XYZ file of C-alpha atoms in Angstrom:
554
model
C 9.905 38.022 -45.072
C 8.930 36.363 -41.798
C 12.709 37.548 -40.084
C 11.357 41.015 -41.660
C 8.859 41.240 -39.784
C 10.345 40.187 -36.570
C 12.208 42.835 -36.927
C 9.887 45.539 -36.932
C 7.478 44.618 -34.549
C 11.066 44.410 -32.278
C 11.904 47.238 -32.817
C 8.253 49.025 -32.990
C 7.955 47.526 -29.885
C 11.445 48.933 -28.385
C 10.389 52.131 -28.994
C 7.225 52.243 -27.485
C 8.416 50.979 -24.383
C 6.792 47.145 -25.024
C 9.720 45.617 -25.193
C 9.631 42.815 -21.968
C 11.594 43.986 -19.512
C 14.584 40.841 -18.592
C 12.809 40.371 -15.202
C 9.301 40.239 -15.896
C 10.505 37.013 -18.884
C 13.035 35.847 -15.736
C 10.179 35.440 -13.434
C 7.832 34.260 -15.832
C 10.053 31.486 -16.628
C 11.412 30.046 -13.439
C 7.949 30.247 -12.421
C 7.494 28.194 -15.503
C 10.772 25.635 -14.443
C 9.675 25.947 -11.012
C 6.112 24.872 -12.058
C 7.035 22.372 -14.023
C 9.136 20.633 -11.311
C 6.696 20.702 -9.081
C 4.214 19.676 -11.404
C 6.768 16.351 -12.202
C 7.045 15.719 -8.409
C 3.455 15.599 -8.025
C 3.989 13.144 -10.373
C 6.325 11.491 -8.280
C 4.254 11.427 -5.424
C 2.732 9.440 -2.978
C -0.935 11.988 -2.769
C -1.130 11.807 -5.787
C -0.742 8.219 -6.412
C -2.885 7.622 -3.548
C -4.888 10.559 -4.963
C -5.425 9.195 -7.670
C -6.581 5.251 -6.566
C -8.423 7.350 -4.450
C -10.133 9.038 -7.768
C -11.471 5.732 -9.088
C -12.834 4.460 -6.039
C -14.401 7.300 -5.893
C -16.280 6.997 -9.554
C -16.357 3.543 -9.496
C -20.123 2.104 -9.821
C -19.450 -0.112 -7.056
C -19.527 2.746 -4.635
C -22.517 3.680 -5.875
C -23.937 0.610 -5.223
C -23.381 0.605 -1.911
C -24.272 4.102 -0.396
C -27.777 2.639 -2.765
C -27.706 -0.682 0.068
C -27.409 0.956 2.736
C -30.346 3.301 1.963
C -32.124 0.264 1.754
C -30.575 -1.116 4.297
C -33.377 -0.358 7.239
C -34.601 -2.289 10.345
C -38.155 -2.163 8.922
C -39.567 -4.886 7.629
C -35.504 -6.764 8.276
C -35.211 -10.391 9.526
C -34.238 -8.594 12.557
C -37.785 -7.111 12.554
C -39.951 -10.145 12.310
C -37.941 -12.051 14.735
C -38.444 -9.126 17.378
C -41.839 -9.404 16.383
C -42.799 -12.326 16.984
C -40.861 -12.440 20.863
C -43.782 -9.755 21.084
C -45.549 -11.998 19.997
C -44.673 -14.888 21.693
C -44.787 -12.795 25.696
C -48.556 -11.991 24.783
C -49.231 -15.414 24.359
C -52.281 -16.302 27.335
C -50.104 -20.284 27.326
C -47.001 -19.092 27.790
C -47.781 -16.633 30.493
C -49.117 -19.464 32.138
C -46.032 -21.659 31.823
C -43.919 -18.934 33.822
C -46.706 -18.654 35.739
C -47.509 -21.380 36.828
C -43.937 -23.436 36.278
C -42.387 -21.906 39.267
C -45.570 -21.521 41.570
C -45.319 -23.824 44.933
C -47.820 -25.240 43.876
C -46.250 -26.840 41.648
C -43.418 -27.309 43.682
C -44.835 -28.919 45.819
C -46.073 -31.456 42.823
C -42.641 -32.178 41.686
C -41.820 -32.286 45.317
C -44.262 -35.582 45.959
C -44.296 -36.389 42.768
C -41.306 -38.416 43.872
C -42.286 -39.194 47.388
C -42.662 -42.486 49.875
C -45.207 -40.786 50.337
C -47.344 -40.205 47.202
C -46.905 -44.129 45.920
C -47.940 -45.209 49.634
C -50.975 -43.037 49.046
C -51.399 -44.927 46.058
C -50.860 -47.820 47.727
C -53.637 -47.400 50.139
C -55.865 -46.705 47.912
C -54.873 -49.769 44.898
C -55.386 -51.954 48.321
C -58.403 -50.535 49.461
C -60.570 -49.947 46.277
C -59.480 -54.130 45.451
C -62.451 -56.649 45.681
C -61.178 -58.446 48.009
C -60.594 -55.971 50.287
C -64.185 -54.471 49.726
C -66.124 -57.619 50.006
C -63.731 -58.764 53.231
C -64.883 -55.209 54.402
C -68.099 -55.507 53.598
C -68.940 -59.513 54.536
C -66.934 -58.120 57.485
C -69.445 -59.925 61.495
C -68.769 -61.652 63.892
C -71.448 -63.867 63.403
C -68.762 -65.591 60.311
C -67.089 -66.675 62.009
C -66.221 -70.214 63.275
C -66.212 -69.496 67.100
C -69.794 -67.528 66.371
C -71.306 -71.030 64.633
C -69.733 -72.966 68.070
C -71.756 -70.276 70.396
C -74.937 -70.967 68.432
C -74.503 -74.576 68.526
C -73.274 -74.122 72.208
C -76.890 -72.699 72.801
C -78.623 -75.203 70.924
C -77.636 -77.720 72.008
C -78.531 -76.467 75.789
C -81.532 -75.573 74.602
C -81.727 -79.548 73.874
C -83.317 -82.119 76.379
C -80.907 -84.334 76.989
C -78.636 -81.285 77.431
C -81.204 -80.331 80.109
C -81.542 -83.829 81.689
C -77.794 -83.641 82.169
C -77.321 -79.871 83.277
C -80.075 -81.365 85.958
C -77.718 -85.014 86.737
C -80.178 -87.650 85.279
C -78.340 -87.790 82.434
C -74.062 -88.641 82.189
C -71.970 -88.455 79.329
C -71.477 -91.041 76.873
C -68.585 -90.952 74.233
C -69.936 -90.289 71.014
C -73.205 -88.775 72.533
C -75.484 -85.158 72.539
C -74.047 -84.842 76.176
C -69.922 -85.233 75.252
C -70.272 -82.396 72.199
C -71.504 -79.918 75.302
C -69.445 -80.485 77.343
C -66.821 -80.268 74.941
C -68.314 -77.211 74.031
C -68.987 -75.922 76.849
C -65.506 -76.400 77.354
C -64.609 -73.951 74.891
C -66.972 -71.043 75.298
C -66.886 -70.467 79.083
C -62.339 -69.622 78.637
C -61.858 -66.212 79.050
C -59.654 -66.148 75.507
C -62.790 -67.687 73.266
C -64.700 -64.223 75.577
C -61.762 -62.033 74.854
C -61.647 -63.389 71.120
C -66.438 -62.924 70.410
C -65.385 -59.219 73.408
C -62.709 -57.896 70.262
C -63.157 -59.113 67.493
C -64.596 -55.749 65.548
C -63.250 -53.639 61.917
C -61.956 -51.109 64.201
C -59.402 -53.734 65.698
C -58.000 -54.737 62.564
C -55.450 -54.360 60.517
C -57.531 -53.589 57.198
C -58.786 -50.673 59.915
C -54.712 -49.699 60.387
C -54.574 -49.295 57.085
C -58.410 -47.381 56.061
C -57.264 -45.187 59.241
C -53.579 -44.148 57.571
C -55.434 -44.117 54.224
C -57.492 -41.309 55.718
C -54.240 -39.034 56.800
C -53.154 -39.359 53.930
C -56.028 -38.779 51.869
C -55.807 -35.677 54.327
C -53.129 -34.093 54.195
C -52.010 -30.804 52.280
C -49.667 -31.773 49.875
C -51.100 -35.430 48.877
C -53.872 -32.875 48.135
C -52.195 -30.231 46.060
C -50.800 -33.217 44.167
C -53.684 -34.520 43.236
C -55.799 -31.155 43.028
C -52.235 -30.162 40.986
C -52.178 -33.074 38.586
C -55.972 -32.839 37.489
C -55.077 -28.784 36.467
C -55.131 -27.350 33.497
C -52.258 -25.682 34.339
C -50.305 -28.156 34.869
C -52.596 -29.874 31.013
C -51.162 -26.716 29.866
C -47.706 -27.025 31.563
C -47.359 -30.102 29.648
C -48.224 -29.561 26.312
C -46.442 -25.840 26.097
C -43.051 -28.544 27.857
C -43.738 -30.938 24.795
C -44.386 -28.307 21.561
C -42.067 -26.553 20.263
C -43.408 -22.754 21.826
C -41.001 -22.365 24.039
C -37.622 -23.779 22.654
C -39.121 -20.452 19.564
C -39.798 -18.631 22.407
C -35.787 -19.755 24.866
C -34.238 -19.064 21.289
C -35.698 -16.026 20.445
C -35.576 -14.272 23.128
C -31.887 -15.152 23.440
C -31.045 -13.772 20.066
C -32.400 -11.077 20.739
C -31.592 -10.208 24.178
C -27.886 -10.347 22.498
C -25.177 -8.160 22.270
C -24.991 -8.216 17.962
C -29.489 -8.642 18.203
C -29.453 -4.726 19.812
C -25.994 -4.009 18.013
C -27.158 -4.595 14.670
C -30.740 -3.275 14.853
C -28.656 0.249 16.447
C -27.122 -0.082 13.434
C -30.295 -1.154 11.065
C -31.560 1.847 12.374
C -29.168 4.886 12.306
C -29.791 6.780 8.926
C -25.733 7.071 8.849
C -24.898 3.984 7.787
C -22.336 4.600 5.268
C -20.469 6.658 7.823
C -19.178 4.093 9.498
C -17.501 1.951 7.549
C -14.562 1.881 5.379
C -15.143 3.195 2.856
C -16.778 6.626 3.840
C -12.396 6.976 5.883
C -11.896 6.865 2.039
C -13.861 9.184 0.776
C -12.715 12.103 3.690
C -9.581 10.418 2.499
C -10.643 11.393 -1.095
C -12.217 14.932 -0.098
C -8.578 16.467 2.169
C -6.294 15.090 -1.123
C -8.895 17.300 -3.098
C -7.603 20.189 -0.622
C -3.881 19.603 -0.588
C -2.426 22.450 -2.626
C 0.253 19.699 -4.362
C -3.058 18.474 -5.839
C -4.920 21.440 -6.430
C -1.768 22.309 -8.838
C -2.076 18.989 -10.103
C -5.071 19.197 -11.077
C -5.446 22.317 -12.402
C -3.349 22.117 -14.533
C -3.984 17.946 -16.606
C -7.546 20.158 -16.788
C -5.996 23.492 -18.721
C -3.072 21.374 -20.029
C -1.040 25.136 -20.146
C 2.099 22.503 -18.792
C 1.702 20.352 -21.148
C 3.756 21.959 -24.604
C 6.202 21.558 -21.834
C 6.150 18.253 -20.182
C 8.961 17.122 -22.331
C 11.273 19.929 -20.375
C 14.043 19.286 -18.067
C 17.373 21.842 -16.918
C 20.352 20.129 -18.385
C 22.614 22.462 -17.266
C 22.239 25.354 -15.029
C 24.990 28.261 -13.544
C 23.700 31.489 -11.627
C 27.312 32.176 -10.333
C 26.307 32.522 -6.793
C 29.447 30.524 -6.157
C 32.904 33.023 -4.934
C 34.626 31.166 -8.065
C 33.869 29.768 -11.192
C 33.419 25.834 -10.827
C 36.016 25.368 -13.681
C 34.017 21.318 -13.993
C 31.966 22.798 -16.383
C 33.037 26.051 -17.502
C 36.738 25.727 -19.329
C 38.489 29.781 -19.447
C 39.954 29.118 -23.186
C 39.181 27.644 -26.372
C 38.092 23.438 -26.360
C 41.329 22.943 -28.758
C 44.003 24.805 -26.854
C 42.259 23.170 -24.094
C 41.998 19.202 -26.016
C 46.148 19.861 -28.443
C 48.057 21.733 -25.882
C 46.479 22.505 -22.698
C 46.949 26.346 -22.493
C 44.565 29.282 -24.861
C 44.963 30.915 -27.340
C 43.656 34.068 -29.395
C 42.445 33.525 -32.835
C 44.985 35.256 -36.001
C 41.871 37.302 -37.009
C 41.540 38.680 -32.598
C 44.170 41.727 -30.867
C 43.383 40.355 -27.285
C 45.463 37.283 -24.997
C 42.651 35.149 -23.860
C 44.431 34.828 -20.333
C 43.006 31.735 -18.951
C 40.747 33.063 -16.651
C 42.152 35.980 -14.993
C 39.548 37.778 -17.198
C 36.840 36.022 -15.570
C 35.856 37.256 -12.564
C 32.298 36.535 -9.889
C 31.019 38.828 -7.327
C 27.386 39.491 -6.017
C 26.267 36.488 -7.990
C 27.717 37.924 -11.758
C 30.028 36.335 -13.811
C 31.964 39.233 -15.512
C 34.549 39.199 -18.481
C 37.062 41.772 -18.478
C 38.878 43.953 -21.960
C 41.102 46.352 -21.105
C 44.010 47.322 -22.253
C 47.362 45.186 -21.371
C 50.952 43.596 -22.404
C 50.830 39.825 -21.876
C 52.138 36.984 -24.242
C 50.470 34.564 -25.577
C 49.695 31.935 -28.460
C 47.790 32.599 -31.845
C 46.166 29.531 -34.292
C 46.387 30.950 -38.432
C 45.771 28.281 -40.311
C 48.661 28.935 -42.406
C 51.248 29.150 -39.773
C 49.656 27.107 -36.369
C 49.887 27.783 -33.779
C 53.081 30.549 -32.818
C 53.561 32.576 -29.823
C 53.008 36.773 -29.665
C 53.369 40.061 -27.294
C 49.147 40.868 -27.535
C 48.023 45.419 -26.130
C 44.689 43.190 -24.922
C 44.059 40.619 -22.766
C 39.843 39.828 -22.224
C 38.279 36.606 -21.317
C 36.719 33.184 -22.167
C 34.335 30.851 -20.607
C 32.484 27.832 -22.852
C 31.790 24.301 -22.068
C 33.365 21.770 -24.151
C 34.995 19.419 -21.880
C 31.481 19.629 -19.597
C 28.713 20.179 -21.370
C 26.753 19.287 -25.180
C 23.540 19.230 -26.602
C 21.237 18.890 -29.681
C 18.586 21.313 -29.734
C 16.517 21.952 -26.490
C 16.653 25.905 -25.596
C 20.046 27.156 -25.155
C 19.696 31.121 -23.006
C 21.043 33.688 -20.516
C 21.027 37.486 -19.023
C 23.611 39.696 -20.207
C 24.618 42.548 -19.690
C 27.322 44.295 -21.498
C 28.574 47.782 -22.035
C 28.857 48.351 -26.089
C 32.631 49.823 -26.545
C 32.768 49.829 -30.581
C 35.561 47.034 -31.596
C 35.584 45.477 -28.319
C 32.960 42.968 -29.270
C 30.812 39.959 -27.021
C 29.283 37.373 -27.768
C 27.242 34.175 -26.427
C 27.563 30.984 -29.152
C 26.890 27.561 -29.919
C 29.960 25.187 -31.559
C 30.386 21.956 -31.597
C 33.443 20.113 -32.946
C 34.585 22.030 -35.315
C 33.950 25.704 -36.564
C 31.425 25.458 -38.404
C 28.381 25.518 -38.423
C 28.238 27.823 -35.350
C 25.194 29.610 -34.154
C 25.519 32.342 -32.166
C 22.358 33.632 -30.017
C 24.051 37.359 -29.470
C 27.038 38.906 -31.092
C 27.767 43.336 -30.316
C 30.693 44.554 -31.757
C 29.083 46.590 -34.434
C 30.530 50.834 -35.211
C 26.698 51.305 -34.145
C 27.304 50.041 -30.217
C 23.902 48.578 -29.049
C 23.176 46.815 -32.420
C 23.319 43.253 -32.168
C 24.253 40.114 -34.683
C 22.877 36.988 -34.103
C 21.990 33.859 -36.202
C 23.758 30.377 -38.346
C 27.015 29.675 -39.445
C 27.034 27.485 -41.840
C 29.390 25.187 -44.579
C 28.934 24.653 -48.128
C 29.345 22.383 -50.985
C 32.685 24.219 -51.622
C 33.963 24.811 -48.111
C 32.340 28.555 -48.044
C 31.027 30.428 -45.119
C 27.338 30.656 -45.366
C 26.064 32.765 -42.899
C 22.414 33.926 -42.179
C 21.842 36.612 -39.894
C 20.364 39.935 -38.659
C 21.143 42.632 -36.638
C 19.158 44.669 -34.361
C 19.667 47.318 -32.232
C 19.316 47.387 -28.039
C 19.935 50.687 -26.227
C 19.309 49.769 -22.935
C 21.710 46.919 -22.864
C 24.819 49.438 -21.084
C 21.583 49.491 -18.394
C 20.140 46.918 -18.638
C 19.762 43.390 -18.518
C 18.475 40.814 -21.327
C 17.693 37.249 -21.941
C 18.795 36.029 -25.187
C 17.308 32.683 -26.260
C 17.752 30.375 -28.299
C 15.261 27.921 -29.268
C 16.208 25.264 -31.201
C 15.007 21.655 -32.877
C 15.441 20.056 -35.919
C 12.836 22.128 -38.060
C 13.792 25.773 -37.148
C 16.030 28.169 -34.646
C 14.582 30.704 -33.092
C 16.053 33.628 -31.405
C 14.656 35.261 -28.892
C 15.017 38.748 -27.032
C 12.964 38.678 -23.100
C 10.331 36.113 -25.099
C 9.889 37.713 -27.946
C 11.092 36.401 -31.731
C 12.895 38.252 -33.161
C 14.054 35.564 -36.136
C 13.404 32.254 -37.194
C 16.003 30.001 -39.581
C 13.853 27.095 -40.698
C 16.287 25.393 -43.265
C 20.304 23.671 -43.274
C 19.976 23.227 -39.096
C 22.967 22.474 -37.071
C 21.964 18.551 -36.506
C 25.566 17.801 -33.696
C 25.320 18.573 -30.484
C 27.163 21.800 -29.167
C 28.638 23.195 -25.886
C 28.493 27.656 -25.112
C 30.910 29.709 -25.310
C 30.631 33.125 -23.930
C 33.498 35.883 -25.407
C 34.657 39.421 -25.208
C 37.149 40.280 -27.190
C 38.785 42.967 -30.400
C 39.101 42.745 -33.893
C 41.244 46.055 -33.941
C 43.217 48.374 -31.391
C 41.126 50.763 -29.818
C 41.704 54.037 -27.402
C 43.279 53.126 -24.674
C 40.582 55.900 -23.472
C 37.953 53.513 -23.909
C 38.317 50.493 -22.031
C 38.210 48.516 -19.736
C 34.816 46.888 -20.669
C 32.992 44.533 -19.739
C 29.979 41.420 -19.940
C 27.961 40.108 -16.945
C 25.709 36.830 -16.616
C 23.105 37.369 -13.834
C 22.830 33.370 -15.391
C 22.745 30.961 -17.996
C 20.479 28.080 -18.680
C 19.522 25.106 -20.601
C 17.155 22.563 -21.501
C 16.216 19.939 -23.080
C 13.005 19.541 -25.366
C 12.910 16.145 -24.568
C 13.211 14.857 -20.984
C 16.751 13.744 -20.986
C 19.224 14.854 -18.478
């Protein structure tokens, strides 16, 4: 019933001009295969691998976390901001200001110079000496009256005023040993010496060594460097300087000054103040790379196909055999031009006993303008015939034709088998596209033109039943345009069904007792009865043939 509906739909579509053209179907399938190949190529590409890697990165929580961490990373409140604020406070500190103003001033530099000088040491020695109790006492008690000489002079004057000395001086009394006169004479002799007189004359404080020390001290006391030294020494500026130097403030200031003026600090500050931190990261470069890949034509194509799933049903498709006949001669490594068993058994061609033509081993097969042509014509030739009872025997044929098959080069179980063909129907000449394995049955006919109606073609499957009889399940459809227009004949073969199509439109399905062994493809033309010579030659032309595997195997 289903096949009747397929046949009816095909007939109506053909009659109404709704049957797709071979070129439209070909373009659609070619585009599909091209897209499949492109999809697979992209799957294996480094760019897709990189895109997948970057996509995982872009969609990762790590990137989101990084962006957030950079967004909240600002200068305000940072350790750098705290350090700079502290440095500003220290720069405004009055004690530090005094310190830096004073430490290089002339008074302080002079103070440092004098502090280790011999002059200061001498001044302080003199000061110590002059302020000593001995010196003060000595100066206080310094008087000629306190000298032995002054006492001797007093004794002299005192003696002179005595009666005894007066008598002596008048010559009335002689000096005797141990007497007062004797003592007077002795003293008088001393006080009348120039040395004694000089001593009394010059015995003054200004002539003493101590006075000289006083003079030296006064000179140093008025010395500008000494005066500056003691002025600085007792100043609050020096006290502040020493306190700053002994404390931690100066070290803190110097550390912060060095830190805040460093190249690293300035760069870090600029970085923290910037609003484009992420743009300077390696991750941003990876994001840019990802966005660029998102615009890549291959990636756009691939992601679209993954999203739509359009190619998913064909994901395991693989072209396993293809020939577009662009060469100048037939590729004999792929094609036999005789029946497979003739090649296998005799290395010669043969015809079946039911056939009227001699298969000329390629002489009736030609290639021109990317088309393969099998010609059936009137021609006398000697050849061999195979008969089930008689076996092989020679025969003279009145007609010649051709055949090509992949019996030696290619066989496949399951998949899509199709060809773009144009034929000149002329009963009783047949043109066929069929498949067979090591035995003649089972056999699949994709098309066979040759009926009396001319433009009709048979399609179906031939099986051997349990009694070795042929069990055929075939259909017949008309295609009046086949002599003018190419048509694409397709067989889809799976373990569950056989499906025949013309230009992509289903015309038959079979689901029971299906072949299950690899088969090779055959294109052949011939005759099953005689024909008027005027009706010959006739041709079958092929633009291309293609086989696709559905399981991904090549």
